[in-house]
Coordinates of C-alpha atoms in Angstrom, one line a residue:
M1 CA 0.0 0.0 0.0
I2 CA 2.9 2.4 0.6
R3 CA 3.7 2.4 -3.1
T4 CA 0.1 3.5 -3.8
E5 CA 0.3 6.2 -1.2
L6 CA 3.6 7.6 -2.5
D7 CA 2.4 7.4 -6.1
A8 CA -0.8 9.3 -5.2
A9 CA 1.2 11.9 -3.4
G10 CA 3.5 12.4 -6.4
I11 CA 6.6 11.4 -4.6
R12 CA 8.9 9.9 -7.3
D13 CA 12.5 10.2 -6.0
A14 CA 13.7 6.8 -4.8
R15 CA 15.5 8.1 -1.7
L16 CA 12.6 10.2 -0.7
R17 CA 10.3 7.3 -1.1
E18 CA 12.5 5.3 1.3
A19 CA 12.5 8.2 3.7
Y20 CA 8.7 8.3 3.8
Q21 CA 8.6 4.5 4.2
R22 CA 10.8 4.8 7.3
C23 CA 8.4 7.3 8.8
R24 CA 5.4 5.1 8.0
E25 CA 7.1 2.2 9.8
L26 CA 7.5 4.4 13.0
N27 CA 3.9 5.4 12.8
A28 CA 2.7 1.8 12.4
R29 CA 5.0 0.6 15.3
H30 CA 4.3 3.2 17.9
G31 CA 1.0 4.9 17.1
R32 CA -1.6 2.2 16.8
T33 CA -4.7 4.3 17.1
F34 CA -3.1 7.2 15.2
F35 CA -1.9 4.9 12.4
L36 CA -5.3 3.3 12.1
A37 CA -7.0 6.7 11.8
T38 CA -4.5 7.7 9.2
R39 CA -5.6 4.9 7.0
L40 CA -8.9 6.7 6.6
L41 CA -7.2 9.6 4.8
A42 CA -6.9 9.7 1.1
P43 CA -3.7 7.9 0.0
A44 CA -2.2 11.2 -1.2
Q45 CA -2.4 12.6 2.3
R46 CA -0.9 9.8 4.3
P47 CA 2.9 10.2 3.5
A48 CA 2.9 13.7 4.9
I49 CA 1.1 12.6 8.1
H50 CA 3.6 9.8 8.5
A51 CA 6.5 12.2 8.1
L52 CA 5.2 14.6 10.8
Y53 CA 4.5 11.7 13.2
G54 CA 7.9 10.1 12.5
F55 CA 9.8 13.3 13.4
A56 CA 7.7 13.9 16.5
R57 CA 8.1 10.2 17.7
W58 CA 11.8 10.2 17.0
A59 CA 12.5 13.5 18.9
D60 CA 10.3 12.4 21.8
D61 CA 12.2 9.1 22.1
I62 CA 15.5 11.0 22.5
V63 CA 14.1 12.4 25.7
D64 CA 12.0 9.5 27.0
E65 CA 14.1 6.6 25.9
P66 CA 17.7 7.8 26.1
L67 CA 20.5 5.3 25.3
I68 CA 23.2 4.4 27.8
D69 CA 26.6 5.7 26.7
D70 CA 25.0 7.0 23.5
P71 CA 27.9 8.0 21.1
A72 CA 25.7 10.8 19.8
G73 CA 25.9 12.5 23.3
T74 CA 23.5 13.3 26.0
P75 CA 19.8 13.9 25.3
A76 CA 20.4 17.6 25.5
E77 CA 23.3 17.4 23.0
R78 CA 21.3 15.2 20.7
L79 CA 18.4 17.7 20.8
D80 CA 20.8 20.5 20.0
A81 CA 22.1 18.5 17.0
V82 CA 18.5 17.8 15.9
T83 CA 17.7 21.5 16.0
K84 CA 20.7 22.4 14.0
D85 CA 20.0 19.7 11.4
L86 CA 16.3 20.7 11.4
H87 CA 17.1 24.3 10.5
E88 CA 19.5 23.2 7.8
C89 CA 17.1 20.8 6.1
L90 CA 14.2 23.2 6.3
S91 CA 16.3 25.9 4.6
G92 CA 17.1 23.5 1.8
G93 CA 20.4 22.2 3.0
P94 CA 21.7 18.7 2.4
V95 CA 19.7 15.9 4.2
E96 CA 21.2 12.6 5.2
D97 CA 18.7 11.3 7.8
P98 CA 15.6 9.8 6.2
I99 CA 13.3 11.3 8.8
F100 CA 14.6 14.8 8.1
A101 CA 14.3 14.2 4.3
A102 CA 10.7 13.3 4.6
L103 CA 9.9 16.1 7.0
A104 CA 11.6 18.8 4.9
D105 CA 9.7 17.6 1.8
T106 CA 6.4 17.6 3.7
A107 CA 7.1 21.1 5.1
A108 CA 7.8 22.4 1.7
R109 CA 4.8 20.8 0.0
Y110 CA 2.3 22.1 2.5
E111 CA 4.1 25.3 3.5
I112 CA 4.1 24.4 7.2
D113 CA 5.3 27.2 9.4
H114 CA 8.8 26.2 10.6
V115 CA 8.2 27.9 14.0
L116 CA 5.9 25.0 14.8
F117 CA 8.9 22.6 14.7
D118 CA 11.0 24.9 16.9
E119 CA 8.1 25.1 19.5
F120 CA 7.9 21.3 19.6
L121 CA 11.6 20.9 20.2
D122 CA 11.4 23.6 23.0
S123 CA 8.9 21.5 24.9
M124 CA 11.1 18.4 24.4
R125 CA 13.9 20.3 26.0
M126 CA 11.6 21.1 29.0
D127 CA 11.4 17.4 29.7
L128 CA 15.1 17.3 30.4
T129 CA 14.9 19.8 33.3
V130 CA 11.2 20.4 34.3
T131 CA 9.7 17.7 36.5
D132 CA 6.6 19.5 37.9
Y133 CA 4.2 22.3 36.8
P134 CA 3.0 24.7 39.5
D135 CA -0.2 25.7 37.7
R136 CA -2.3 25.4 34.5
A137 CA -0.5 28.3 32.8
A138 CA 2.9 26.5 33.3
L139 CA 1.5 23.2 32.0
D140 CA -0.1 25.0 29.0
R141 CA 3.3 26.4 28.0
Y142 CA 4.6 22.8 27.8
V143 CA 1.5 21.5 26.0
R144 CA 1.6 24.3 23.5
G145 CA 4.8 22.8 22.1
S146 CA 4.2 19.1 22.8
A147 CA 0.7 18.9 21.5
D148 CA -1.0 22.0 20.2
V149 CA 1.6 22.5 17.5
I150 CA 1.2 18.9 16.3
G151 CA -2.5 19.7 15.4
L152 CA -1.3 22.9 13.7
Q153 CA 1.3 21.0 11.7
V154 CA -1.1 18.5 10.3
L155 CA -3.8 21.0 9.5
P156 CA -2.4 22.0 6.1
V157 CA -2.4 18.3 5.1
L158 CA -5.9 17.8 6.3
G159 CA -7.2 20.8 4.4
T160 CA -10.1 23.1 5.4
V161 CA -13.3 24.2 3.8
G162 CA -12.7 27.8 4.8
D163 CA -9.9 30.0 6.1
R164 CA -7.3 27.8 7.8
A165 CA -7.0 30.3 10.6
D166 CA -10.6 29.7 11.6
A167 CA -9.9 25.9 12.0
A168 CA -6.6 26.3 13.7
P169 CA -7.9 26.7 17.3
Y170 CA -9.8 23.5 17.0
A171 CA -6.8 21.6 15.5
A172 CA -4.7 22.8 18.4
A173 CA -7.4 21.9 20.9
L174 CA -7.6 18.3 19.7
G175 CA -3.8 18.0 20.1
K176 CA -4.2 19.3 23.6
A177 CA -7.1 16.8 24.4
F178 CA -4.9 13.9 23.2
Q179 CA -2.1 15.1 25.4
L180 CA -4.2 15.6 28.5
T181 CA -5.5 12.0 28.0
N182 CA -1.9 10.8 27.9
F183 CA -1.1 12.6 31.1
L184 CA -3.9 10.7 32.9
R185 CA -3.3 7.3 31.3
D186 CA 0.5 7.5 31.7
I187 CA 0.7 9.0 35.2
A188 CA 2.5 5.9 36.7
E189 CA 5.0 5.7 33.8
D190 CA 5.7 9.5 34.1
L191 CA 6.2 9.2 37.8
D192 CA 8.8 6.5 37.1
R193 CA 10.6 9.0 34.9
G194 CA 10.4 11.6 37.7
R195 CA 7.7 13.8 36.1
V196 CA 4.2 14.9 37.0
Y197 CA 2.2 16.5 34.2
L198 CA -0.7 17.7 36.4
P199 CA -0.9 21.2 37.8
A200 CA 0.4 21.2 41.4
D201 CA -2.1 23.8 42.6
E202 CA -5.1 21.9 41.2
L203 CA -3.9 18.7 42.8
A204 CA -3.4 20.6 46.1
A205 CA -7.0 21.6 46.0
H206 CA -7.7 17.9 46.7
D207 CA -4.9 17.5 49.2
V208 CA -2.8 15.7 46.7
D209 CA 1.0 16.2 46.0
R210 CA 3.8 14.3 44.4
T211 CA 4.4 12.3 47.7
R212 CA 0.8 11.1 47.7
L213 CA 1.0 10.2 44.0
Q214 CA 4.2 8.2 44.7
W215 CA 2.5 6.4 47.6
C216 CA -0.3 5.3 45.2
R217 CA 2.2 4.3 42.6
S218 CA 4.2 2.2 45.1
R219 CA 1.1 0.4 46.3
R220 CA -0.6 0.2 42.9
R221 CA -3.8 1.7 44.2
T222 CA -5.7 5.0 43.9
D223 CA -6.9 6.5 47.2
A224 CA -10.0 8.7 47.6
K225 CA -8.1 12.0 47.4
V226 CA -6.2 11.1 44.3
R227 CA -9.3 9.7 42.7
S228 CA -11.0 13.1 43.3
A229 CA -8.1 15.0 41.9
L230 CA -7.9 12.8 38.8
A231 CA -11.6 13.1 38.2
A232 CA -11.2 16.9 38.0
Q233 CA -8.4 16.5 35.5
H234 CA -10.5 14.0 33.5
A235 CA -13.4 16.6 33.3
I236 CA -11.0 19.2 31.9
A237 CA -9.8 16.8 29.2
R238 CA -13.4 16.1 28.3
E239 CA -14.1 19.8 27.8
W240 CA -11.2 20.0 25.3
Y241 CA -12.6 17.1 23.3
R242 CA -16.0 18.7 23.2
Y243 CA -14.5 22.0 21.9
A244 CA -12.2 20.3 19.4
E245 CA -14.9 18.0 18.0
S246 CA -17.1 21.1 17.2
G247 CA -14.5 22.2 14.7
I248 CA -14.2 19.0 12.7
A249 CA -16.8 20.3 10.2
Q250 CA -14.3 23.0 9.2
L251 CA -11.9 20.3 7.8
H252 CA -12.0 19.1 4.2
P253 CA -14.7 16.4 3.9
V254 CA -12.0 13.8 3.0
S255 CA -10.2 14.3 6.3
R256 CA -13.2 14.4 8.7
P257 CA -13.6 10.6 9.1
C258 CA -10.0 10.2 10.1
V259 CA -10.0 13.0 12.6
A260 CA -13.4 12.0 14.0
T261 CA -12.2 8.4 14.4
A262 CA -9.0 9.5 16.2
A263 CA -11.1 11.7 18.5
V264 CA -13.6 9.0 19.4
L265 CA -11.0 6.3 20.0
Y266 CA -8.7 8.5 22.1
S267 CA -11.6 9.9 24.1
E268 CA -12.6 6.4 24.9
I269 CA -9.3 6.0 26.8
L270 CA -10.9 8.5 29.2
D271 CA -14.0 6.2 29.3
R272 CA -11.7 3.2 30.3
I273 CA -10.0 5.3 33.0
E274 CA -13.4 6.4 34.4
E275 CA -14.8 2.9 34.3
S276 CA -11.8 1.6 36.2
E277 CA -12.4 4.2 38.9
F278 CA -9.1 5.9 38.0
A279 CA -7.0 2.8 38.7
V280 CA -4.2 4.3 36.6
F281 CA -1.6 2.9 39.0
T282 CA -2.7 -0.7 38.3
A283 CA -2.9 -0.9 34.6
R284 CA -2.6 1.3 31.5
A285 CA -6.0 2.1 30.0
T286 CA -6.5 1.0 26.5
V287 CA -9.2 0.6 23.8
S288 CA -9.4 -3.0 22.5
N289 CA -8.4 -3.9 19.0
A290 CA -12.0 -5.1 18.4
R291 CA -13.4 -1.7 19.3
R292 CA -10.8 0.2 17.2
T293 CA -11.6 -2.0 14.3
R294 CA -15.4 -1.5 14.7
V295 CA -15.0 2.3 14.9
A296 CA -12.6 2.5 11.9
S297 CA -14.7 0.1 9.8
S298 CA -17.8 2.3 10.3
A299 CA -15.8 5.4 9.4
L300 CA -14.3 3.8 6.3
A301 CA -17.6 4.0 4.4
R302 CA -17.8 7.7 5.1
A303 CA -14.2 8.2 4.1
L304 CA -14.7 6.4 0.8
W305 CA -17.9 8.4 0.1
A306 CA -16.1 11.6 0.8
R307 CA -13.3 10.7 -1.6
R308 CA -15.7 9.9 -4.4
G309 CA -17.5 13.2 -3.8
S310 CA -14.4 15.4 -4.0
R311 CA -11.1 15.6 -5.7
A312 CA -8.8 14.3 -3.0
R313 CA -5.7 14.8 -5.1
A314 CA -6.4 18.5 -4.8
L315 CA -5.1 18.3 -1.3
T316 CA -1.7 17.1 -2.5
K317 CA 1.1 19.7 -2.9
T318 CA 4.1 19.6 -5.2
A319 CA 7.4 20.7 -3.6
G320 CA 9.0 23.6 -5.3

């Protein structure tokens, strides 16, 4: 299928095709729900989404999965090198790494604002030094770069029916909703990395702090106070989904089934968390393969209908 996607996107260069293939493999391996939703896009759109995801996944792993005695240096040194190489490739310089090659091509084809990539890397750097967030404003600064900008990067690929600026707040909001879901689902894993992605003042309102969270983690249970605090965070994430979903109608019809499916499946992680009574220290909340398949299969008919009713290739851009 990758050949069909690359052909539809007008990507002919052999090395570039290999670069996009590498990004697609990263997406398939690490982003199960995201990859499934991407399959609902028109083939011409998929390579660009894979490139954007591949870069984000690769940079995130530098921070979250550092190698021992990495010859490329510390995570901070590697991020500095990534930033340097990013600027060079986006300005048309020579590209060796396949992920950069695919990213540079996608950024050129869809005229993606380069600042969005810098903002993303800024948040990745925060993960190297920041372990707690005193309030919502501080957390939002991190989420802006780690999630909001991802929605804004993919928006040109998805296309809109009106002014892109009108759809941008909703695209950013959906990225934020996904990230807030991750914060709740992965709280135990993040604690193990020394991080808490929940505003300290909002936790304190429920008499919860890092020490109490660590106590729950060590005993694999959620006490009443932590349950109350997490329920409040859960409600905030729900609000962001409601706002973001109201903007899906502003996307190109070909892209709506994909985004709607991703929103449904990711929001159902919140359902699983709530159904478990916030037992996030016991098991990682997931949506079953059967459920993902049912939701995607239902959306596929809408996606195929949208493709027949519009010229999906009009969404494809030619670099240069």
